[in-house]
mmCIF file of C-alpha atoms in Angstrom:
data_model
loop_
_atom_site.group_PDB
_atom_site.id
_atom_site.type_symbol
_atom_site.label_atom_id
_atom_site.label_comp_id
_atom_site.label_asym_id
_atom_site.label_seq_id
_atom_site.Cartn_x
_atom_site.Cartn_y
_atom_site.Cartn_z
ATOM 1 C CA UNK A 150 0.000 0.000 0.000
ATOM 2 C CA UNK A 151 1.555 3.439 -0.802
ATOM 3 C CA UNK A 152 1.401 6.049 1.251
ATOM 4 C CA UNK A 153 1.494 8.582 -0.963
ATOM 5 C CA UNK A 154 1.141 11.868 1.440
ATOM 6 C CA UNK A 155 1.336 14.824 -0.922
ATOM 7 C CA UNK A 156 4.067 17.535 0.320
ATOM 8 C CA UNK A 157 1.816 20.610 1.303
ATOM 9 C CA UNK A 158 4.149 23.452 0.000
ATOM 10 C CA UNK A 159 6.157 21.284 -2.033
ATOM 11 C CA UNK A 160 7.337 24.250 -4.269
ATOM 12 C CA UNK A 161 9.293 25.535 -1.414
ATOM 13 C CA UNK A 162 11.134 22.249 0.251
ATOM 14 C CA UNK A 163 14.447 21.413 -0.515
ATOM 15 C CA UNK A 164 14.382 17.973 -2.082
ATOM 16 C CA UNK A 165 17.241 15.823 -2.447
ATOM 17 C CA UNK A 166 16.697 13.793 -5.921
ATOM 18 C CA UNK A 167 15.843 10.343 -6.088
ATOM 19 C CA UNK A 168 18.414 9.906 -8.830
ATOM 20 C CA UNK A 169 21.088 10.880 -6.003
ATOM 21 C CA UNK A 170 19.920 8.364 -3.489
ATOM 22 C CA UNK A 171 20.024 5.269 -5.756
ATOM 23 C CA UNK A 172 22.735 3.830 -4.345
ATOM 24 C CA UNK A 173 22.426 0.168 -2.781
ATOM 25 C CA UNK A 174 21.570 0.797 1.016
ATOM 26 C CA UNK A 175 23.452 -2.288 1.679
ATOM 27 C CA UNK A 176 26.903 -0.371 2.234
ATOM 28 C CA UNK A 177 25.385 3.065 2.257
ATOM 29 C CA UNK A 178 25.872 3.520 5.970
ATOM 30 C CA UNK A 179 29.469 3.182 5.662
ATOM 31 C CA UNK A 180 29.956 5.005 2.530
ATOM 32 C CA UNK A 181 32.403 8.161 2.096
ATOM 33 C CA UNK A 182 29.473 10.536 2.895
ATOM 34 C CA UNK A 183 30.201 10.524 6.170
ATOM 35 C CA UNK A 184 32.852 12.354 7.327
ATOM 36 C CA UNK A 185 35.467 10.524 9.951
ATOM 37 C CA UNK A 186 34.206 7.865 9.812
ATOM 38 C CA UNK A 187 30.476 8.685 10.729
ATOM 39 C CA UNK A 188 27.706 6.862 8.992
ATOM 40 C CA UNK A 189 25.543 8.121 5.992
ATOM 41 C CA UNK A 190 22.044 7.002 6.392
ATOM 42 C CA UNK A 191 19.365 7.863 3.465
ATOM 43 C CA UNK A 192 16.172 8.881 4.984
ATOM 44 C CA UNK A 193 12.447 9.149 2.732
ATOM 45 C CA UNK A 194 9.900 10.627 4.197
ATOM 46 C CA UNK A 195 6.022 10.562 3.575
ATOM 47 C CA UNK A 196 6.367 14.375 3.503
ATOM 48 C CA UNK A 197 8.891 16.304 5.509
ATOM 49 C CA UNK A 198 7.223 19.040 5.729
ATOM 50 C CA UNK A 199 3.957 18.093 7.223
ATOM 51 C CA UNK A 200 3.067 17.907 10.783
ATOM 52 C CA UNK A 201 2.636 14.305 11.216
ATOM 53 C CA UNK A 202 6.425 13.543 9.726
ATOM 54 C CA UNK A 203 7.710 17.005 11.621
ATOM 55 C CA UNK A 204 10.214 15.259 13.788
ATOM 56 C CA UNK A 205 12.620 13.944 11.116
ATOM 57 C CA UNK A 206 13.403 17.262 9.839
ATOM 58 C CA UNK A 207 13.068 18.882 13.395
ATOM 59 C CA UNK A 208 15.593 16.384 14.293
ATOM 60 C CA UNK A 209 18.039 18.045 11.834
ATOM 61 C CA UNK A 210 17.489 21.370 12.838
ATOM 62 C CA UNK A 211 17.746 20.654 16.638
ATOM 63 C CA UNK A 212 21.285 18.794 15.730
ATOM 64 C CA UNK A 213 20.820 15.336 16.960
ATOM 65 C CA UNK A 214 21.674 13.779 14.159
ATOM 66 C CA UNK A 215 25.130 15.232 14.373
ATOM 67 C CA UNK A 216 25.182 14.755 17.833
ATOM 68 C CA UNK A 217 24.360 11.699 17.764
ATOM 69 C CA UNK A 218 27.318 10.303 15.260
ATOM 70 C CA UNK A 219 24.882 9.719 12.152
ATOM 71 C CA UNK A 220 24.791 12.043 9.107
ATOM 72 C CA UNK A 221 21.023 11.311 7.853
ATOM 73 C CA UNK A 222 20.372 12.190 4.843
ATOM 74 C CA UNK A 223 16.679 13.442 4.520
ATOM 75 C CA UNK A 224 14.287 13.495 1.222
ATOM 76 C CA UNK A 225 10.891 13.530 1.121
ATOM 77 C CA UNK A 226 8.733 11.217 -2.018
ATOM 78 C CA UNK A 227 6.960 13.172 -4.323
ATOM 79 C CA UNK A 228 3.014 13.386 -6.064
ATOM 80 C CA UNK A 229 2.936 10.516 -8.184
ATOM 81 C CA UNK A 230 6.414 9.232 -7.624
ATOM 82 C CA UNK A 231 7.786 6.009 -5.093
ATOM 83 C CA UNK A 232 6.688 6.078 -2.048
ATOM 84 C CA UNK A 233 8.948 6.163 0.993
ATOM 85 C CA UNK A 234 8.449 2.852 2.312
ATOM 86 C CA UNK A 235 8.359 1.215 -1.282
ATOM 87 C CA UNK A 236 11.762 2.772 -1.973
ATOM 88 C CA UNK A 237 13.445 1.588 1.657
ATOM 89 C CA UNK A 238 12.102 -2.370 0.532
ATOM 90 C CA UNK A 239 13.556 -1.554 -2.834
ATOM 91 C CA UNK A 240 16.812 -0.363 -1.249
ATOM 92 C CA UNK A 241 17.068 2.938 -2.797
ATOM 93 C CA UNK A 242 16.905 4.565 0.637
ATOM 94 C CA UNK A 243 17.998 2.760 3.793
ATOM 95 C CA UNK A 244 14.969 3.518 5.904
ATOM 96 C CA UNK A 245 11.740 5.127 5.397
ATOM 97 C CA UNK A 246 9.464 7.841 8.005
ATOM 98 C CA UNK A 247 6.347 6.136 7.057
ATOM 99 C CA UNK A 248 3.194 4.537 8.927
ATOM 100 C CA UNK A 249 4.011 1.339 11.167
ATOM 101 C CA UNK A 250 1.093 -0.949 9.048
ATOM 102 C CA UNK A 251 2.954 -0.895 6.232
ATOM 103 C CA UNK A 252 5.442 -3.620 8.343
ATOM 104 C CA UNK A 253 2.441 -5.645 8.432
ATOM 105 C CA UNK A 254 1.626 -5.938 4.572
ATOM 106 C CA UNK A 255 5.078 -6.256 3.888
ATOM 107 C CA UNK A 256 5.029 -9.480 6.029
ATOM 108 C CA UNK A 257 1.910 -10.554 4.544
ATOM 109 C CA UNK A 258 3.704 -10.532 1.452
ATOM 110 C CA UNK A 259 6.491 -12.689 2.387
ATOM 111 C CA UNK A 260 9.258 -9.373 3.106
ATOM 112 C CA UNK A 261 10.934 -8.856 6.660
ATOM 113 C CA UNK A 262 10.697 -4.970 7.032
ATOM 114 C CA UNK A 263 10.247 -3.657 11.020
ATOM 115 C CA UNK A 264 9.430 -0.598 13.008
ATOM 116 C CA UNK A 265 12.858 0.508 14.799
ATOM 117 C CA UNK A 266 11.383 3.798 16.537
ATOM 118 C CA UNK A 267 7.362 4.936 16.953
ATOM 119 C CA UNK A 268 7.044 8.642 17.025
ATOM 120 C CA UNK A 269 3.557 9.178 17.141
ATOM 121 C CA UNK A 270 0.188 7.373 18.761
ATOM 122 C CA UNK A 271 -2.186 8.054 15.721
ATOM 123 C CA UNK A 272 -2.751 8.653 12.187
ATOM 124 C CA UNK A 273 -2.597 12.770 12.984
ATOM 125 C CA UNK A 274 -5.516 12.905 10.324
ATOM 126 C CA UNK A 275 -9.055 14.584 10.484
ATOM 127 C CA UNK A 276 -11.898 14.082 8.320
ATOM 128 C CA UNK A 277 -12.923 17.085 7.286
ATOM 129 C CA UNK A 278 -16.306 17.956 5.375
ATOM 130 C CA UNK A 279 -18.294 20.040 4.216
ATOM 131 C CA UNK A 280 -21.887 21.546 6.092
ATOM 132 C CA UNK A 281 -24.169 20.864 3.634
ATOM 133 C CA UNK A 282 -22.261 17.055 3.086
ATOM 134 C CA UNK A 283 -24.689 16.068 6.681
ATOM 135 C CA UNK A 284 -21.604 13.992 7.688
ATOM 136 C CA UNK A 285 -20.981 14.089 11.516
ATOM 137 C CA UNK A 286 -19.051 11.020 11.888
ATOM 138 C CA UNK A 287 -18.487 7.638 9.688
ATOM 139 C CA UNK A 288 -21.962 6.503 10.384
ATOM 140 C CA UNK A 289 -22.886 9.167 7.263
ATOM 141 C CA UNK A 290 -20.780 7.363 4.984
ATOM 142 C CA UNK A 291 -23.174 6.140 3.131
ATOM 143 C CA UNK A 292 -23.872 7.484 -0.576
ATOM 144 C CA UNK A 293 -21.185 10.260 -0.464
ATOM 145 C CA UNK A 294 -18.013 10.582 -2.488
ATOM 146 C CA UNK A 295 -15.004 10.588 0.183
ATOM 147 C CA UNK A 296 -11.556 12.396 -0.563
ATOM 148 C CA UNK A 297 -8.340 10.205 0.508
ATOM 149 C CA UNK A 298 -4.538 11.246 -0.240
ATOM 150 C CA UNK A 299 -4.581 8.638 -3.043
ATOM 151 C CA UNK A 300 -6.432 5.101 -3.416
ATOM 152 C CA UNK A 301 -4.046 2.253 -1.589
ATOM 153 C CA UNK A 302 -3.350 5.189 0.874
ATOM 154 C CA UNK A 303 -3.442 5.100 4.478
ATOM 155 C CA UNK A 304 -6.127 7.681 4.798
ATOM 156 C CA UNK A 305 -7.660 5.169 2.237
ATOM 157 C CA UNK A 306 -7.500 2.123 4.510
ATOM 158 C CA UNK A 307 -8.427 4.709 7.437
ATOM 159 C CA UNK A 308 -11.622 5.681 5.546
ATOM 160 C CA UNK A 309 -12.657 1.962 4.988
ATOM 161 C CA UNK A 310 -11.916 1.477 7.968
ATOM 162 C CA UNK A 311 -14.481 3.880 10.202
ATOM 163 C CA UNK A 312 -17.076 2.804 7.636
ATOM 164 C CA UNK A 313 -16.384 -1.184 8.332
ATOM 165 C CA UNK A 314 -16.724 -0.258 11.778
ATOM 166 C CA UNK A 315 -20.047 1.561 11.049
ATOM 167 C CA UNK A 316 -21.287 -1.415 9.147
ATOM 168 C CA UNK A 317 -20.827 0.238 5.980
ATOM 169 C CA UNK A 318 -19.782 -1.530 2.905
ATOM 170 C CA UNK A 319 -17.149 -0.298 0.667
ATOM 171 C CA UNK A 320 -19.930 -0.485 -2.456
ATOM 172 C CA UNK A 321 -22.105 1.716 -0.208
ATOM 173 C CA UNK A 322 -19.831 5.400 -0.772
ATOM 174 C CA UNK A 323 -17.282 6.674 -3.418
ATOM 175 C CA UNK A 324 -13.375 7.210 -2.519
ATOM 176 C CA UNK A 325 -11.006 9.177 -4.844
ATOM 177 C CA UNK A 326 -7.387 10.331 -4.696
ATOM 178 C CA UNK A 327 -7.653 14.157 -3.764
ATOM 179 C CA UNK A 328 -4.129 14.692 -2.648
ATOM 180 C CA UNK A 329 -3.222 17.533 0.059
ATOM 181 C CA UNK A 330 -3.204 20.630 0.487
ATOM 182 C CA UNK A 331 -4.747 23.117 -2.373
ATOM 183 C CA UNK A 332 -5.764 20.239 -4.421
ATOM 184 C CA UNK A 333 -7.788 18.650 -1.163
ATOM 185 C CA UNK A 334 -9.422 22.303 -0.311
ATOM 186 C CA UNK A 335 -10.187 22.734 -4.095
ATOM 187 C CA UNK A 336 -11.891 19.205 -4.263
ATOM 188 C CA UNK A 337 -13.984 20.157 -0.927
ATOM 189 C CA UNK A 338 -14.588 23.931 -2.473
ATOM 190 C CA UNK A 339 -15.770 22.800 -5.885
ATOM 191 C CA UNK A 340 -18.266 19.677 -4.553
ATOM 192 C CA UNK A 341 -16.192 17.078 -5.997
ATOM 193 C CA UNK A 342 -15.998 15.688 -2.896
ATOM 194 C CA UNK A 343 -18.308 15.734 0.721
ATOM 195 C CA UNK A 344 -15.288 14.651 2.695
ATOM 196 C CA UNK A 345 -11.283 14.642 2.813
ATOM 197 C CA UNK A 346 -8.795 12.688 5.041
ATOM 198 C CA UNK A 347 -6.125 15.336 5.759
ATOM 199 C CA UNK A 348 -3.299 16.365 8.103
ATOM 200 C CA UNK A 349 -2.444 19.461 9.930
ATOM 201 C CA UNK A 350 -1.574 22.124 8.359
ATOM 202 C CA UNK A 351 -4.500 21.670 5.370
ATOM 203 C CA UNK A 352 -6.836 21.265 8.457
ATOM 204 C CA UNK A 353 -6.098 24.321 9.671
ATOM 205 C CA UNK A 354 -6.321 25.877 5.670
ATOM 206 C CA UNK A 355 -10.078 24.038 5.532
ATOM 207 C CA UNK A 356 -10.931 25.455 8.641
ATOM 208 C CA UNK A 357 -9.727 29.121 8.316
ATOM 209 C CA UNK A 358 -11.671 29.497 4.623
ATOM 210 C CA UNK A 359 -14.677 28.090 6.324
ATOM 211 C CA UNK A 360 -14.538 25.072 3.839
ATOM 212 C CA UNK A 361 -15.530 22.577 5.897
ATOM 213 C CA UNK A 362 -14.770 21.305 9.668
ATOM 214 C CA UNK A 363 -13.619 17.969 11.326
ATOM 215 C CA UNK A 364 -15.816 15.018 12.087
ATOM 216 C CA UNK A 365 -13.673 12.461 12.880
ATOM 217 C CA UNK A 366 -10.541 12.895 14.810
ATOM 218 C CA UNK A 367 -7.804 10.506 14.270
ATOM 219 C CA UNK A 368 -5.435 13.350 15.083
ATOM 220 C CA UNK A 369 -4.497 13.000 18.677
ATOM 221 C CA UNK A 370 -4.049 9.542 20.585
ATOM 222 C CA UNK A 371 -7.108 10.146 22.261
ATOM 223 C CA UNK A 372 -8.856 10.460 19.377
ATOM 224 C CA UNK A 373 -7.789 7.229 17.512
ATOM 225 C CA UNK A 374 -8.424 5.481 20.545
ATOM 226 C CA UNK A 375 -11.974 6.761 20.623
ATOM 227 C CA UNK A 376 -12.061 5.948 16.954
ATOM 228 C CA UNK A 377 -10.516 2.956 16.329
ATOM 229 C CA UNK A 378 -10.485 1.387 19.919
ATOM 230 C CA UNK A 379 -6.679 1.697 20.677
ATOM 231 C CA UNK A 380 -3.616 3.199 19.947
ATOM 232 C CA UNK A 381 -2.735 3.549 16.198
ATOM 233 C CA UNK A 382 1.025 3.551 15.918
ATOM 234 C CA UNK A 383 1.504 6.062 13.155
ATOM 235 C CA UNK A 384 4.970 7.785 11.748
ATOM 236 C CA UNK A 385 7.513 5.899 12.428
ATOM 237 C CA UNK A 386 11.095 4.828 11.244
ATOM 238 C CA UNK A 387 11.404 1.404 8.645
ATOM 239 C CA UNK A 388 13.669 -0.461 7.816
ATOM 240 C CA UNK A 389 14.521 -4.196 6.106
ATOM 241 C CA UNK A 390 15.368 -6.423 8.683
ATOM 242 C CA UNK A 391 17.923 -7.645 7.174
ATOM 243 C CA UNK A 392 19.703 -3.898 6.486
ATOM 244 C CA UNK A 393 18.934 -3.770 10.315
ATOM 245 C CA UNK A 394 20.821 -6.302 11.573
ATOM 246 C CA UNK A 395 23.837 -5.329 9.487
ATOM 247 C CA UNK A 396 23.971 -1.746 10.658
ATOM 248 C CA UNK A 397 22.345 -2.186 14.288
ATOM 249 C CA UNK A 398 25.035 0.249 15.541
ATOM 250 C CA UNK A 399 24.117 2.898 13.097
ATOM 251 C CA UNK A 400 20.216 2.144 13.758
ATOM 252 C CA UNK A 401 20.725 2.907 17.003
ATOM 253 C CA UNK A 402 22.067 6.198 16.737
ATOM 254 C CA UNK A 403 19.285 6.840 14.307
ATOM 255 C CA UNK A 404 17.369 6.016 17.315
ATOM 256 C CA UNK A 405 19.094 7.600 20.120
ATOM 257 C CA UNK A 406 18.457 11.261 17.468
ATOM 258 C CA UNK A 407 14.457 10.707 16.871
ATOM 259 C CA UNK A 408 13.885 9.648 20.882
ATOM 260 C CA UNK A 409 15.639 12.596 21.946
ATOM 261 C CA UNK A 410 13.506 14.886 19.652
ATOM 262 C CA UNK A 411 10.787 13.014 20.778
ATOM 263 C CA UNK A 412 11.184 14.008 24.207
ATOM 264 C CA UNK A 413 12.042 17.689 23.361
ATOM 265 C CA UNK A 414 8.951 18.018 21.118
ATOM 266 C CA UNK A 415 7.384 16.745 24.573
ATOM 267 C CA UNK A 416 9.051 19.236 27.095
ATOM 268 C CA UNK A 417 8.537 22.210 24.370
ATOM 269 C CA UNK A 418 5.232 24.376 23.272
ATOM 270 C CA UNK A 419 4.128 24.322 19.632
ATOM 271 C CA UNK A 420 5.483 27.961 19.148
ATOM 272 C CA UNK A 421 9.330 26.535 20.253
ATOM 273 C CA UNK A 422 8.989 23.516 17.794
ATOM 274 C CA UNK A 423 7.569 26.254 15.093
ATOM 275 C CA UNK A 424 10.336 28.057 15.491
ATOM 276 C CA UNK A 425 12.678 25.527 15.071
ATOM 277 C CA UNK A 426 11.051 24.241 11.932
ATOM 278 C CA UNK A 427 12.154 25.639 8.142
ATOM 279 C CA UNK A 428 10.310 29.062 7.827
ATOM 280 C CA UNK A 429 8.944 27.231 4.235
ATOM 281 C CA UNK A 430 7.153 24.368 6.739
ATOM 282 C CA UNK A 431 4.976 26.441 8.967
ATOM 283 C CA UNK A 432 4.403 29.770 6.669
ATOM 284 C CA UNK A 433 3.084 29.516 3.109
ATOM 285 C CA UNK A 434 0.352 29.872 0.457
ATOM 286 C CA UNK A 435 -1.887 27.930 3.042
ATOM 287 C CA UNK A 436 -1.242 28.739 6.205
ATOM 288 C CA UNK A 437 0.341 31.817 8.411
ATOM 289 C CA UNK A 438 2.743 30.612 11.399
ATOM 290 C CA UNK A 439 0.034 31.711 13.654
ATOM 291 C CA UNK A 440 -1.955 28.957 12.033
ATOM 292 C CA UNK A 441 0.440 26.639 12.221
ATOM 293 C CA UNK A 442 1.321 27.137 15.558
ATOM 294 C CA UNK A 443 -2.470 26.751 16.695
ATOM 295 C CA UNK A 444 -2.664 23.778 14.693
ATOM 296 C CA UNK A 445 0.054 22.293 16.115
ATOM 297 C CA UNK A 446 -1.089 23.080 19.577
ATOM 298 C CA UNK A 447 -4.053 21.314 18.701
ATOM 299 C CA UNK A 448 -2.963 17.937 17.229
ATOM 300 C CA UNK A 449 0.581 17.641 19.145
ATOM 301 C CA UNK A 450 -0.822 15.301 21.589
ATOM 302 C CA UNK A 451 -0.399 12.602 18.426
ATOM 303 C CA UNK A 452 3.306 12.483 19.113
ATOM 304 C CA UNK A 453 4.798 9.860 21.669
ATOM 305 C CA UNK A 454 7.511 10.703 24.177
ATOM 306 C CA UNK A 455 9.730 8.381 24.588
ATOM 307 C CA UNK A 456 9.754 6.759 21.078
ATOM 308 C CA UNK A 457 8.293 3.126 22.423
ATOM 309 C CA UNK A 458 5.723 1.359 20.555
ATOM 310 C CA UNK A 459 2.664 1.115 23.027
ATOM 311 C CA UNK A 460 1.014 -1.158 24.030
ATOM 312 C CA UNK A 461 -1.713 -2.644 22.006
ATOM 313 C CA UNK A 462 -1.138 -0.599 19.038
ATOM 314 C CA UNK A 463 0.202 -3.275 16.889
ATOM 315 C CA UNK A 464 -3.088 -5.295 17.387
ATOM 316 C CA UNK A 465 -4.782 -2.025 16.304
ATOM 317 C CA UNK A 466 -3.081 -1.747 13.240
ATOM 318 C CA UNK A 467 -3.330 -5.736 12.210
ATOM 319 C CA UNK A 468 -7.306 -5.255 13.168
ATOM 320 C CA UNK A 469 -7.369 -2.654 10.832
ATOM 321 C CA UNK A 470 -5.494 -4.044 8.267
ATOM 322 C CA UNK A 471 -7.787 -7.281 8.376
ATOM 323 C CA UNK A 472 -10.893 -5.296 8.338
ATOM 324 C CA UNK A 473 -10.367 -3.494 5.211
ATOM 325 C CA UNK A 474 -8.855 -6.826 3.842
ATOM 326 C CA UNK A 475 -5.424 -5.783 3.396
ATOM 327 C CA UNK A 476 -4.184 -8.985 5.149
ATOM 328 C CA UNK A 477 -5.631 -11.919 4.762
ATOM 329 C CA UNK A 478 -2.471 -14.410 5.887
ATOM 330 C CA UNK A 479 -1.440 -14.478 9.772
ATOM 331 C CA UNK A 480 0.994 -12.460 10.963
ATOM 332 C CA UNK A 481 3.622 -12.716 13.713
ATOM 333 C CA UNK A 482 3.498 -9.184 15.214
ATOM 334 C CA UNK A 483 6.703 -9.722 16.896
ATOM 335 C CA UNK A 484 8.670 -9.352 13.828
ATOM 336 C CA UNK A 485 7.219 -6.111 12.354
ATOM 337 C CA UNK A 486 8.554 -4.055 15.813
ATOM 338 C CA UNK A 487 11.704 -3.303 18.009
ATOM 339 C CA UNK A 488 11.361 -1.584 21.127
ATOM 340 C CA UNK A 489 15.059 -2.651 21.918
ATOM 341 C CA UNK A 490 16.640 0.712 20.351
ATOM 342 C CA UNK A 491 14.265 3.018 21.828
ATOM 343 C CA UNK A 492 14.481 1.428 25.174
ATOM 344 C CA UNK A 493 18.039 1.626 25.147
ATOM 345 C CA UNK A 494 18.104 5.419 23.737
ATOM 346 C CA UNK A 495 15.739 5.983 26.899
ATOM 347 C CA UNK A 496 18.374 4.143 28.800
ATOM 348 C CA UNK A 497 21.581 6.081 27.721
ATOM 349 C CA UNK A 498 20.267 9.671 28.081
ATOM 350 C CA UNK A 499 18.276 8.649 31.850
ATOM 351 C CA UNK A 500 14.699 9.723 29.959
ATOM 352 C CA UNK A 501 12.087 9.056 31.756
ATOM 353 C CA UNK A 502 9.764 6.431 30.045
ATOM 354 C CA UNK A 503 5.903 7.010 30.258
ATOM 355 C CA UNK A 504 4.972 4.687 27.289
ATOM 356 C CA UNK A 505 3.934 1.256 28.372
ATOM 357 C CA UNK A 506 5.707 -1.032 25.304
ATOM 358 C CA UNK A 507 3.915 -2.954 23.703
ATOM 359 C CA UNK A 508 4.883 -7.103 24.259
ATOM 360 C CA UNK A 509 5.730 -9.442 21.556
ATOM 361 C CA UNK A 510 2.140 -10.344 20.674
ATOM 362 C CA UNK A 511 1.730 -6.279 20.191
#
């Protein structure tokens, strides 16, 4: 399933070419890149520059990677183009900031890719529609045309998912690729669609032009919980198992990086991780800092502090997976996940642990 999340202000971000991260991951880590000796790690994500993916760039920008020994090397995947997780299992990047299910479909299609870090709780999406659409939660489903990133997305599975839940059958409503951003607001403007699956800050954009307003959150932990009846472990950091156990030192300080951010973006207000951020991520054609900021303020309760995969949130995601009929075949839960780097990050820097981990069985 790709997870095609559209880059909100895409015009503006400073891509590195897939062409220049083609290289085979396999000795990547080692390569001349890095300076000293320090490892060069290629890094795709789902879309730097949206909230939900915020802390691998904010990462950068604090220093940590540096800090930490690792140079990462960050891009984001583009409209149309590979996704991030398809090009880590490819091996044109060595690890993908992408949604934990994915670890589960790869399994279900016979390829060992795992979860080394869990940054965030739930899917930091909202559905957003429109008044006059008479949709107040998933039980409205029925007979409307529904907006999703693109079809095979994860706001696709999301959006089969609430309506399964509901009792409502995929034949019953109408889903189409809307992307994010201007091309989701125009889609809700223009009545192409009643509905969108969106992230902060095109939430924030919807709400602000009076377009339409949320009526499902899946943005907060909370909220998916309500929603989906646990934890949904969200953004995260993937990688092949097999790349992982040949580079578990690098991993690590990969790790010890994203669970220090993680617990910074905890200890810190919206407004400090705003103004940390790229002056391109939180100010642009959409939104104003000020909306960013408030946005942020909002939905930053999505975002786990200590990097752990909780508890339970593994048999989430499989449940969901199942529902929508992603995966049909078993699936040994154990495999797709690692607490063991973020416990040990948590370990060197004496951070305090509030996550309970999730077991084995997830």
């Amino acid at each position: 399933m790709s997870r095609r999340h559209v880059a909100v202000a895409a015009s503006v971000l400073t891509v590195l070419a897939l062409g220049a991260t083609s290289a085979c991951s396999g000795n990547s880590s080692a390569s001349a890149g890095g300076s000293g000796g320090t490892p060069t790690v290629k890094l795709m994500a789902g879309g730097l520059d949206k909230q939900i993916y915020l802390p691998y760039q904010l990462a950068q920008q604090l220093g940590y990677y540096k800090k930490y020994g690792v140079n990462v090397q960050l891009s984001t995947e583009q409209d149309g183009g590979v996704g991030a997780e398809e090009a880590m299992a490819s091996g044109q990047v060595d690890m993908a900031g992408a949604w934990y299910n994915h670890t589960i479909e790869f399994q279900a299609k016979g390829k060992a890719v795992e979860d080394v870090v869990q940054l965030s709780g739930a899917p930091g999406e909202r559905e957003m529609c429109t008044k006059k659409s008479g949709v107040h939660s998933a039980a409205d489903f029925k007979g409307k045309t529904l907006g999703v990133t693109d079809l095979g997305s994860g706001t696709d599975t999301l959006t089969q998912f609430l309506a399964a839940k509901k009792g409502i059958e995929t034949s019953a409503y109408h889903r189409i690729g809307v992307g994010a951003g201007s091309t989701a607001i125009a889609a809700l403007q223009n009545g192409k669609v009643a509905c969108v699956m969106t992230t902060q800050p095109t939430v924030a954009a919807i709400q602000k032009k009076g377009v339409g307003t949320s009526a499902v959150d899946l943005a907060t932990t909370n909220g998916a919980t309500a929603a989906m009846g646990g934890a949904y472990p969200a953004a995260s950091v993937l990688a092949r198992t097999d790349w992982v156990n040949s580079h578990k030192d690098t991993v690590q300080k990969v790790v010890d990086a994203l669970v220090a951010t993680m617990h910074w973006i905890n200890t810190h207000s919206a407004a400090d991780i705003a103004n940390k951020l790229p002056a391109s991520y939180v100010s642009n054609q959409l939104v104003t800092k000020a909306d960013y900021i408030s946005a942020l303020t909002e939905d930053k309760g999505q975002f786990l502090p200590d990097g752990l995969m909780p508890a339970g949130g593994p048999k989430t995601s499989l449940a969901t997976e199942k529902l929508v009929g992603n995966v049909k075949s078993s699936v040994d839960l154990s495999k797709t996940f690692t607490n063991d780097f973020a416990i040990q990050a948590n370990k060197t820097e004496g951070f305090k642990t509030t996550t309970t981990p999730a077991g084995p069985n997830g």
